[in-house]
PDB file of C-alpha atoms in Angstrom:
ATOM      1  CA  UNK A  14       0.000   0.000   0.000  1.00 52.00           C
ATOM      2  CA  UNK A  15       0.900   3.861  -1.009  1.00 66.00           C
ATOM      3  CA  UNK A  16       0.048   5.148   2.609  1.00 81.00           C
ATOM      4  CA  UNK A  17       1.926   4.329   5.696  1.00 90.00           C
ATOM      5  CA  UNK A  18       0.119   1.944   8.227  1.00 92.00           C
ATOM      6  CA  UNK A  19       0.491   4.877  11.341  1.00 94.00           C
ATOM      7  CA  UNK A  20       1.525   8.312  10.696  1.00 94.00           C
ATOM      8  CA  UNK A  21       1.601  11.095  13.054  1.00 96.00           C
ATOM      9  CA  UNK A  22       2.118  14.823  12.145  1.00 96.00           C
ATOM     10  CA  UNK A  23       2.765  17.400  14.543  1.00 95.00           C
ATOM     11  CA  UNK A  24       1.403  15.471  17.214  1.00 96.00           C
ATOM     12  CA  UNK A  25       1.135  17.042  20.483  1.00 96.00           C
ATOM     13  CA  UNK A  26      -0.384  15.697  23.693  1.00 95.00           C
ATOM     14  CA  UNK A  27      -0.842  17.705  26.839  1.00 92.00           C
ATOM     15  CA  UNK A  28      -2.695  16.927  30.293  1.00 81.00           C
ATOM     16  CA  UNK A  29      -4.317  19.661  32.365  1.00 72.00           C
ATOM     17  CA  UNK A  30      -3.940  19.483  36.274  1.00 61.00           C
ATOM     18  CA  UNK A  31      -7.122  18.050  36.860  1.00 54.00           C
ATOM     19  CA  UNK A  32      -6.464  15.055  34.578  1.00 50.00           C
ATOM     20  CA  UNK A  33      -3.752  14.457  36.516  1.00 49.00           C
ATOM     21  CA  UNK A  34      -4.706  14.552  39.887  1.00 51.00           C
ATOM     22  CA  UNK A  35      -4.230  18.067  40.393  1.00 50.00           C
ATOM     23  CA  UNK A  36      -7.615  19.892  41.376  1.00 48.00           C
ATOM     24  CA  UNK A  37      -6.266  23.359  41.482  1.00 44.00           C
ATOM     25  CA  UNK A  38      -6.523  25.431  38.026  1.00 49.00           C
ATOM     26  CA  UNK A  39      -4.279  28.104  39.989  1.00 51.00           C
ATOM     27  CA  UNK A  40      -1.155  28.407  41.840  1.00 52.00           C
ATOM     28  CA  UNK A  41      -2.142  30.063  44.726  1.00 51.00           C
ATOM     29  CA  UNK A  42       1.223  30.824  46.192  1.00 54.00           C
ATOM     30  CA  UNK A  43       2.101  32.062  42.426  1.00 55.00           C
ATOM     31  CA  UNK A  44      -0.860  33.558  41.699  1.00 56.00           C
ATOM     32  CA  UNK A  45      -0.168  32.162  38.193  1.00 56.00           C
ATOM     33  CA  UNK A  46      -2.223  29.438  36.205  1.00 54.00           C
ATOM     34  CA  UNK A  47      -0.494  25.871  36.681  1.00 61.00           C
ATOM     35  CA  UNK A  48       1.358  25.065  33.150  1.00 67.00           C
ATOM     36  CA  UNK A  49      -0.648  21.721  31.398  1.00 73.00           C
ATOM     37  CA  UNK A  50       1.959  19.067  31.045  1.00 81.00           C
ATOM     38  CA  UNK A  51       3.244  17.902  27.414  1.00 84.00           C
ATOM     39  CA  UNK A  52       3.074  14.767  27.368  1.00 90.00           C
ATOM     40  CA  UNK A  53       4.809  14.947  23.703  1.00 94.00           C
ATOM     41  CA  UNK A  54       5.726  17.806  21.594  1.00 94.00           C
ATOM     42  CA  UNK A  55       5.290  17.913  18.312  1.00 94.00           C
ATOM     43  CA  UNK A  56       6.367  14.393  17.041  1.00 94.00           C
ATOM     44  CA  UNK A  57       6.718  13.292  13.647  1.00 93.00           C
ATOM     45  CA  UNK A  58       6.712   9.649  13.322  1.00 92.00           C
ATOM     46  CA  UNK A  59       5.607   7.385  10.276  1.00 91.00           C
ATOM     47  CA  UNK A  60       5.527   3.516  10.448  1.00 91.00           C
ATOM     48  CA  UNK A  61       5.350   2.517   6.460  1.00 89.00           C
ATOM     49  CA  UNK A  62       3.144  -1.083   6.145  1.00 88.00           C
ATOM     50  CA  UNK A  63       5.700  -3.643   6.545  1.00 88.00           C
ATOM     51  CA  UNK A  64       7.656  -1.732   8.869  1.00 91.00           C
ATOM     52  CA  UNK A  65       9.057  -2.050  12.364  1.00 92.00           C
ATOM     53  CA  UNK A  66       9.755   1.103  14.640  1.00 95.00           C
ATOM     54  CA  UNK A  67      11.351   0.500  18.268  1.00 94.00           C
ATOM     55  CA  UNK A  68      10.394   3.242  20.866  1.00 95.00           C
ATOM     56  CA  UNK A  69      13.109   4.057  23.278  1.00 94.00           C
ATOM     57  CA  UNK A  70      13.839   6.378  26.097  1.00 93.00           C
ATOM     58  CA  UNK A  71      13.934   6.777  29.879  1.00 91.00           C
ATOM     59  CA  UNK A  72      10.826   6.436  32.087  1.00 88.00           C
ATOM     60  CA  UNK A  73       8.611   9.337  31.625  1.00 88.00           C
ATOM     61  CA  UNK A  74      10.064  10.237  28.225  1.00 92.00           C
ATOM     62  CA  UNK A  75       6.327   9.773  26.543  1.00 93.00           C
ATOM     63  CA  UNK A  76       6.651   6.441  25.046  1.00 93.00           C
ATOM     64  CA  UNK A  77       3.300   4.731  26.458  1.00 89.00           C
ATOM     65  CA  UNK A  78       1.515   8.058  25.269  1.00 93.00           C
ATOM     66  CA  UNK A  79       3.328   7.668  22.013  1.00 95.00           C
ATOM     67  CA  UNK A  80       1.794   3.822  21.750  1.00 93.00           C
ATOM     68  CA  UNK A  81      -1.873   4.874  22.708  1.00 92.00           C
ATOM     69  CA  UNK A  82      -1.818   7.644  20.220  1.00 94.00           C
ATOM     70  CA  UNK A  83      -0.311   5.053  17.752  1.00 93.00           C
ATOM     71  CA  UNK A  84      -2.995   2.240  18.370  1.00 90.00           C
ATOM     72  CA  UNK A  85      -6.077   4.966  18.633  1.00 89.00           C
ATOM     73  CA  UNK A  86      -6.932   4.915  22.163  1.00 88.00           C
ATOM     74  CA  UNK A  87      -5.788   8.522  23.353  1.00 91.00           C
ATOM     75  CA  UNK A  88      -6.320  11.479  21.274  1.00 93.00           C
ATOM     76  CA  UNK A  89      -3.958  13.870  20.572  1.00 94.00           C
ATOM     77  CA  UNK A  90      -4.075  17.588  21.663  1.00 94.00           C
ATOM     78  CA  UNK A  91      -2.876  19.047  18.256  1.00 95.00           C
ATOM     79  CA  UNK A  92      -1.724  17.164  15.271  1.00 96.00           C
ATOM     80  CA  UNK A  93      -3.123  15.069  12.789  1.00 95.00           C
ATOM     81  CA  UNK A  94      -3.195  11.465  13.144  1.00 95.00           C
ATOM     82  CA  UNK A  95      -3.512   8.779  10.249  1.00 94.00           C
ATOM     83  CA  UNK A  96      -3.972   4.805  11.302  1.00 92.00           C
ATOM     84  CA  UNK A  97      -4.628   2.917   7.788  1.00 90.00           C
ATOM     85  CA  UNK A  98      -5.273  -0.955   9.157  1.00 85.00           C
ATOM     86  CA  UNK A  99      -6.141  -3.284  11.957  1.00 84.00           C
ATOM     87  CA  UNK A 100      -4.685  -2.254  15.195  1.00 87.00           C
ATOM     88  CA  UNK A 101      -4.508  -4.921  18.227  1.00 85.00           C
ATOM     89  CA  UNK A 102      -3.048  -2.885  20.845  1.00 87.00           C
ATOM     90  CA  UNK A 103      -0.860  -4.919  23.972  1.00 86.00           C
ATOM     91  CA  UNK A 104      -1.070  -2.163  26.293  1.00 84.00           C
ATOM     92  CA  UNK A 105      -1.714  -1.880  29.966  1.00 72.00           C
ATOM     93  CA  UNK A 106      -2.608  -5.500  30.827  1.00 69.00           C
ATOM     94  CA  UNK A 107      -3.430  -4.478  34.145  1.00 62.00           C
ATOM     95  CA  UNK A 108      -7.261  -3.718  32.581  1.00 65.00           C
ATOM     96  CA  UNK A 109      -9.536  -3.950  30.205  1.00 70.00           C
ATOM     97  CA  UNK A 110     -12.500  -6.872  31.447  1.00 88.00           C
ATOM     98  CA  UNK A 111     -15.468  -6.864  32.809  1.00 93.00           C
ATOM     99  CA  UNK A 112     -14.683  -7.332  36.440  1.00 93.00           C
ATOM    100  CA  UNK A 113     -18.569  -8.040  36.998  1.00 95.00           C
ATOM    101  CA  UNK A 114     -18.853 -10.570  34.548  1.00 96.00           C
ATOM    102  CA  UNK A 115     -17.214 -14.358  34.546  1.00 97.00           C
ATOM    103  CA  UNK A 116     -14.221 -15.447  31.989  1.00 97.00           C
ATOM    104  CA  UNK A 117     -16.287 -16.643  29.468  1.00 97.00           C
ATOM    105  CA  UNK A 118     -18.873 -13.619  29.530  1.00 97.00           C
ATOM    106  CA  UNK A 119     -15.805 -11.634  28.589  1.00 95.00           C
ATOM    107  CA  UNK A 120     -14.626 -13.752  26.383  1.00 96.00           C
ATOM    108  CA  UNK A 121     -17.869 -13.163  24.640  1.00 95.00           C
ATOM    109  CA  UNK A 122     -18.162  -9.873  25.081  1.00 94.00           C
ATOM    110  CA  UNK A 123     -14.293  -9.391  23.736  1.00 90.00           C
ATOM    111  CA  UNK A 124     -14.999 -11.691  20.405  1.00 91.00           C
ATOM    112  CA  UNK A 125     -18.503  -9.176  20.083  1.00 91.00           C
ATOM    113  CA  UNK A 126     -15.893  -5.741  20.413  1.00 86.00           C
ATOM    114  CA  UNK A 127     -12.885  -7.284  18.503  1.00 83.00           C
ATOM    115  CA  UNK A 128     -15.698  -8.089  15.716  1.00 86.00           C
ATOM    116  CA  UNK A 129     -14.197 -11.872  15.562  1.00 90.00           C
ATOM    117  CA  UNK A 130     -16.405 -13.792  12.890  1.00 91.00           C
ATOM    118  CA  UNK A 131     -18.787 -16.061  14.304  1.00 91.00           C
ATOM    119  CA  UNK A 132     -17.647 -18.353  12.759  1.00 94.00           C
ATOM    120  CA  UNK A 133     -14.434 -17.891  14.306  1.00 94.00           C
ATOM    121  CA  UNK A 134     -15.744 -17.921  17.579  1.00 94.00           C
ATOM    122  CA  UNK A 135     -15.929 -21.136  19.381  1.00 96.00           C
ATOM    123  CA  UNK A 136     -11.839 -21.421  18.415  1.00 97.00           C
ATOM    124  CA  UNK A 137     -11.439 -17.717  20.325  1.00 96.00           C
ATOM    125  CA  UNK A 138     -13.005 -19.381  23.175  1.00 97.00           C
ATOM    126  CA  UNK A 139     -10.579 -21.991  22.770  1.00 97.00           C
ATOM    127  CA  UNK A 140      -7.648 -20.134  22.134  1.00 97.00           C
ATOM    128  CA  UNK A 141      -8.456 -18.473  25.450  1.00 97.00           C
ATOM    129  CA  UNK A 142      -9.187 -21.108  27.548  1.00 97.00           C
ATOM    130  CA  UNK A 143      -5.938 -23.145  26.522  1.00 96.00           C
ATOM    131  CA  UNK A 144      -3.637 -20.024  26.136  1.00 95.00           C
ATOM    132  CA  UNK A 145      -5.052 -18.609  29.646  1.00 94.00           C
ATOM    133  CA  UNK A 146      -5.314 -22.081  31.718  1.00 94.00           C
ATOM    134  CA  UNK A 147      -7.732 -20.945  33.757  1.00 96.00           C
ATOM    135  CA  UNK A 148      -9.945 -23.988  34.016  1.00 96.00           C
ATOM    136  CA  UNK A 149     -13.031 -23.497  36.281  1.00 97.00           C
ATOM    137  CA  UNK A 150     -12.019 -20.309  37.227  1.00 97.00           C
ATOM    138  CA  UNK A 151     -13.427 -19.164  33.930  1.00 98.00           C
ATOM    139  CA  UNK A 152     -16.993 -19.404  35.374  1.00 98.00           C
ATOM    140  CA  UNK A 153     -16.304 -17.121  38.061  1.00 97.00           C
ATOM    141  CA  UNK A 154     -16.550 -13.547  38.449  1.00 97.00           C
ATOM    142  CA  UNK A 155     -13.107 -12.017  37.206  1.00 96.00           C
ATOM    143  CA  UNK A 156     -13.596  -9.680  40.749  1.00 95.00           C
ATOM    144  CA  UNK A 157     -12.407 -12.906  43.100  1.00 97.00           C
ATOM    145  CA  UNK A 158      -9.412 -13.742  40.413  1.00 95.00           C
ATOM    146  CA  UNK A 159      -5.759 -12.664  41.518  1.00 91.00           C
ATOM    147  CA  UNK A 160      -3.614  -9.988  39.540  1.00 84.00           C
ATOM    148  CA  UNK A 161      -1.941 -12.546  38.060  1.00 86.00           C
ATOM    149  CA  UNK A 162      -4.693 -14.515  37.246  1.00 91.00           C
ATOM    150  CA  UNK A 163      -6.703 -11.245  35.809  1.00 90.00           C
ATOM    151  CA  UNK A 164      -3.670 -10.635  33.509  1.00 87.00           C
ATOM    152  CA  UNK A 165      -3.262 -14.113  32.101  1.00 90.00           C
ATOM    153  CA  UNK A 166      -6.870 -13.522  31.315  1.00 93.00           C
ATOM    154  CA  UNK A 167      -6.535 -10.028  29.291  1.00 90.00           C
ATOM    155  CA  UNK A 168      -3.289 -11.243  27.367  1.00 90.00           C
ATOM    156  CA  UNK A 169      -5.140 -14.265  26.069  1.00 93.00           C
ATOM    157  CA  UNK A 170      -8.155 -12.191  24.883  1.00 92.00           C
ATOM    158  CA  UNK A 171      -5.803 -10.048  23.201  1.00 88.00           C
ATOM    159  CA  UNK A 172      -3.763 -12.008  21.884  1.00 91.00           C
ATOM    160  CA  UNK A 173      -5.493 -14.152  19.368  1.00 91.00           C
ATOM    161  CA  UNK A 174      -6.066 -12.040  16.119  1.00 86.00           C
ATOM    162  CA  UNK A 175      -2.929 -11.880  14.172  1.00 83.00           C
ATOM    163  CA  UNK A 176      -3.614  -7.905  13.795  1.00 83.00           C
ATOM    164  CA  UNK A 177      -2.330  -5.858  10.541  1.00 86.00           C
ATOM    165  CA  UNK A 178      -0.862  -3.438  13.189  1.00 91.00           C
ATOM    166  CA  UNK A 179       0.731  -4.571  15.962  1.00 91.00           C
ATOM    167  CA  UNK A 180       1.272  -1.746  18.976  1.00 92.00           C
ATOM    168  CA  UNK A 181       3.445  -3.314  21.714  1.00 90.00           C
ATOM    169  CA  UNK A 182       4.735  -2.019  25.322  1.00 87.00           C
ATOM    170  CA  UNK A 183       6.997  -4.780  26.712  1.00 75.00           C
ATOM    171  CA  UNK A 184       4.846  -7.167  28.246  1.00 63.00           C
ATOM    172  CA  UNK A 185       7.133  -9.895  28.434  1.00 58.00           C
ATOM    173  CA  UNK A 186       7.002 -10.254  32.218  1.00 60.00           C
ATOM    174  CA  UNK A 187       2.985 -11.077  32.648  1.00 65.00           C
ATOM    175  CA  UNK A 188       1.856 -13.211  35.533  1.00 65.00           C
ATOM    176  CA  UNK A 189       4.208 -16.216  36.476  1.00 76.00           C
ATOM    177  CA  UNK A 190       7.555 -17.498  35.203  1.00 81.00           C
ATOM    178  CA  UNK A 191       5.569 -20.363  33.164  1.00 85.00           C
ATOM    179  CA  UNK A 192       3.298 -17.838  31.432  1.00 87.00           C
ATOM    180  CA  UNK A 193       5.699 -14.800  31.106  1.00 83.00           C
ATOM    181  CA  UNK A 194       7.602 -17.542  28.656  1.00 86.00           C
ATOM    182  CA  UNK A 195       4.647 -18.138  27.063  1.00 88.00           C
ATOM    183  CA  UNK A 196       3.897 -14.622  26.597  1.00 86.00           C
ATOM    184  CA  UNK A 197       7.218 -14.186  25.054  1.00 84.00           C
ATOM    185  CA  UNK A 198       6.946 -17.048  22.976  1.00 89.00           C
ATOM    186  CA  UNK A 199       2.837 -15.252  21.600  1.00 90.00           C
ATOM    187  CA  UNK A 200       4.497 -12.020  21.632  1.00 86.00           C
ATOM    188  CA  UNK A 201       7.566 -12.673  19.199  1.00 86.00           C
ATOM    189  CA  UNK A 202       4.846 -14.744  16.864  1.00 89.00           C
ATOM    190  CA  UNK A 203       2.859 -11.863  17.012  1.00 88.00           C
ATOM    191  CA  UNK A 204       6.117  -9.171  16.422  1.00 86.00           C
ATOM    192  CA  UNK A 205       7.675 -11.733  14.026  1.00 86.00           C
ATOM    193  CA  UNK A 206       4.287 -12.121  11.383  1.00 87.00           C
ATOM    194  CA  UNK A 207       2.413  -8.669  11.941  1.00 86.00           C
ATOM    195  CA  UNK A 208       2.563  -6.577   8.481  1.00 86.00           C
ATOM    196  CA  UNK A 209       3.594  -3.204  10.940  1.00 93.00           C
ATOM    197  CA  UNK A 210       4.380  -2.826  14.369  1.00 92.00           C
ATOM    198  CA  UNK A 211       5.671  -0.254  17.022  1.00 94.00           C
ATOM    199  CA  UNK A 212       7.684  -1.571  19.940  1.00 92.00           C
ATOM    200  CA  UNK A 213       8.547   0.089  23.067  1.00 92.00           C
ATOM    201  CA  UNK A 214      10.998  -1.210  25.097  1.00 88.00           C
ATOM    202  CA  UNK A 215      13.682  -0.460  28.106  1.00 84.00           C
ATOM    203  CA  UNK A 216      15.680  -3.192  26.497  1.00 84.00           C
ATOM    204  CA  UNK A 217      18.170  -2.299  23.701  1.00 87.00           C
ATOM    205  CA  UNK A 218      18.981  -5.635  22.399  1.00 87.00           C
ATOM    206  CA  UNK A 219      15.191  -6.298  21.890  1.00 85.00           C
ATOM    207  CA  UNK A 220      14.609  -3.116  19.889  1.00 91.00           C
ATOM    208  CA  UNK A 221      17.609  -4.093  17.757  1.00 92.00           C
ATOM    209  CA  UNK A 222      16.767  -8.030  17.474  1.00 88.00           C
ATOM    210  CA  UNK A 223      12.972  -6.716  15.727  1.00 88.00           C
ATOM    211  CA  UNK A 224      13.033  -3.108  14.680  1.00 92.00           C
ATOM    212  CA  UNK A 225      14.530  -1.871  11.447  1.00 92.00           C
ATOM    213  CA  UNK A 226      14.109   1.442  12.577  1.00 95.00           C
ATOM    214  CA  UNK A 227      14.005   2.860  16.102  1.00 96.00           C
ATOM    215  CA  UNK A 228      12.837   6.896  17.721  1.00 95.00           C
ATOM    216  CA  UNK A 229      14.538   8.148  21.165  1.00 96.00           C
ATOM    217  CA  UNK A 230      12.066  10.048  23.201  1.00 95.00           C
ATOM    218  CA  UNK A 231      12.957  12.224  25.824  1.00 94.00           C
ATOM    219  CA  UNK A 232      10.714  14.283  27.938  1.00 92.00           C
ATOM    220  CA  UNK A 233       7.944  14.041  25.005  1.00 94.00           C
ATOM    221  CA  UNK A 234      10.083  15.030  22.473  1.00 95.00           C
ATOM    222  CA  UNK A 235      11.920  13.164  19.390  1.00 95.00           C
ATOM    223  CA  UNK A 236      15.111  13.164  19.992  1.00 95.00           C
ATOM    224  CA  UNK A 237      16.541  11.213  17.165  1.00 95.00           C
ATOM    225  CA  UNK A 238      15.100   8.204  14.231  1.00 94.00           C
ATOM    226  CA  UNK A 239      16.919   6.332  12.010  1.00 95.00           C
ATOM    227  CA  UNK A 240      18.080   2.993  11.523  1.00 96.00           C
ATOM    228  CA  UNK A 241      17.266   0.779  14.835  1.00 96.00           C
ATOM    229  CA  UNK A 242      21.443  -0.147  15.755  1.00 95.00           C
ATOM    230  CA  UNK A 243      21.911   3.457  15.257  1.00 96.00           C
ATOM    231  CA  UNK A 244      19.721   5.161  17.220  1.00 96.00           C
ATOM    232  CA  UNK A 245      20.212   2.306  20.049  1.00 95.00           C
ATOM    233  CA  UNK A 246      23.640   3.111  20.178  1.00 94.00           C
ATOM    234  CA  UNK A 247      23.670   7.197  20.122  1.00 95.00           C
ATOM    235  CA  UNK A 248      20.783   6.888  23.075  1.00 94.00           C
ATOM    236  CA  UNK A 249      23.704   4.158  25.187  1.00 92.00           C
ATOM    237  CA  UNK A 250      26.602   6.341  24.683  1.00 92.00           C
ATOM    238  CA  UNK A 251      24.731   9.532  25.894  1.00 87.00           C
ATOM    239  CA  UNK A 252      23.143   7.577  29.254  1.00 82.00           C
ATOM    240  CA  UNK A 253      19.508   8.256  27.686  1.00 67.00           C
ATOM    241  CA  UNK A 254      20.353  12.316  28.536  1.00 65.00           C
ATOM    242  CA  UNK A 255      19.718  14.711  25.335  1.00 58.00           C
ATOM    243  CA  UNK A 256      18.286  18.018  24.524  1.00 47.00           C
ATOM    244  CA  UNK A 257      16.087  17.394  21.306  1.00 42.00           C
ATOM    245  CA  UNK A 258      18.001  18.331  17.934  1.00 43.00           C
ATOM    246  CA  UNK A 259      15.614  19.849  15.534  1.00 35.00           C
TER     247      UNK A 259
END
């Protein structure tokens, strides 16, 4: 295809006080208006279909906002966003069921929202049960399962679509030792046949081993993009500290 799969153009995201906790429109001690916080500044990013992109940067550099801008879920402030495709999104597994409901209602409910086929939809309920290995705890509420047990859950409900787009913050250490290897194992399959993908990642050698190309975020700003080895490496030998280059 012509167009890319994601493209982002002057894409800024910013969070008032209130959204983040802060109930005060004005500092009082200032008396000045509290500053909104950029989440990113205007970012220019294009993944092209059949293209990998690795997100890096220190904690709080904007990469999880980057994602959920990337897989639709947050909007952005200013900018124009383009998504041309199927996005499946792996993104905070610490949500996203029905706490009310049992494993298999959501299961349902997931295959309704994901738009799965219905013909497609007793091997979901498969894929979920196996994958997940819940067993009887799938006709319970999902409000008496564990943490663990809640995220073994999501990941198998989101995992079973081989998406056009794949979106991916490192998930790689779900739940127990047993299923964090098998989310690996899903995870590369997923990484390894998706037409596009974004990847964000604290790990280096990761972004290297699957990304042909690779941003460096800091502070909500693009700091550099270009091939994935190079970018890893300018972002190792400068301890993740830059000021962004224009």
């Amino acid at each position: 295809m012509s167009c890319p799969a994601i493209k982002l153009t002057s894409v800024t995201v910013s969070y008032s006080p209130a959204v983040m906790g802060r109930s005060w429109v004005v500092d009082l001690a200032r008396r000045r208006p509290r500053q909104p916080l950029r989440a990113l500044r205007d970012v220019h990013i294009e993944v092209p279909y059949g293209g990998s992109v690795g997100i890096i940067g220190n904690n709080g550099a904007g990469k999880s906002t980057l994602l959920r801008v990337m897989a639709g879920i947050l909007p952005a402030t200013n900018g124009r966003v383009e998504i041309n495709g199927t996005v499946t999104s792996l993104l905070n597994l610490d949500a996203g069921v029905e706490t009310h409901l049992n494993g298999w209602e959501n299961i349902d409910l997931l295959g309704a929202l994901q738009r799965i086929p219905r013909r497609q939809l007793p091997d979901f309920r498969s894929y979920v049960a196996e994958f997940s290995a819940l067993g009887e705890a799938l006709s319970r509420p999902v409000r008496t399962y564990s943490a663990g047990m809640q995220l073994r859950l999501i990941f198998s409900l989101r995992t079973f679509t081989q998406p056009d787009i794949l979106v991916v913050d490192e998930v790689f250490g779900v739940g127990d030792r047993q299923f964090a290897a098998k989310a690996k194992e899903r995870t590369t399959a997923l990484l390894t046949n998706a037409s596009s993908f974004a990847l964000a990642s604290h790990d280096p050698a990761l972004i290297t081993a699957f990304c042909t190309e690779a941003i460096w975020l800091d502070n909500g700003s693009l700091i550099k993009r270009g091939p994935a080895a190079d970018v890893v490496r300018a972002y190792q030998a400068s301890g993740g500290q830059a000021v962004a280059q224009q």
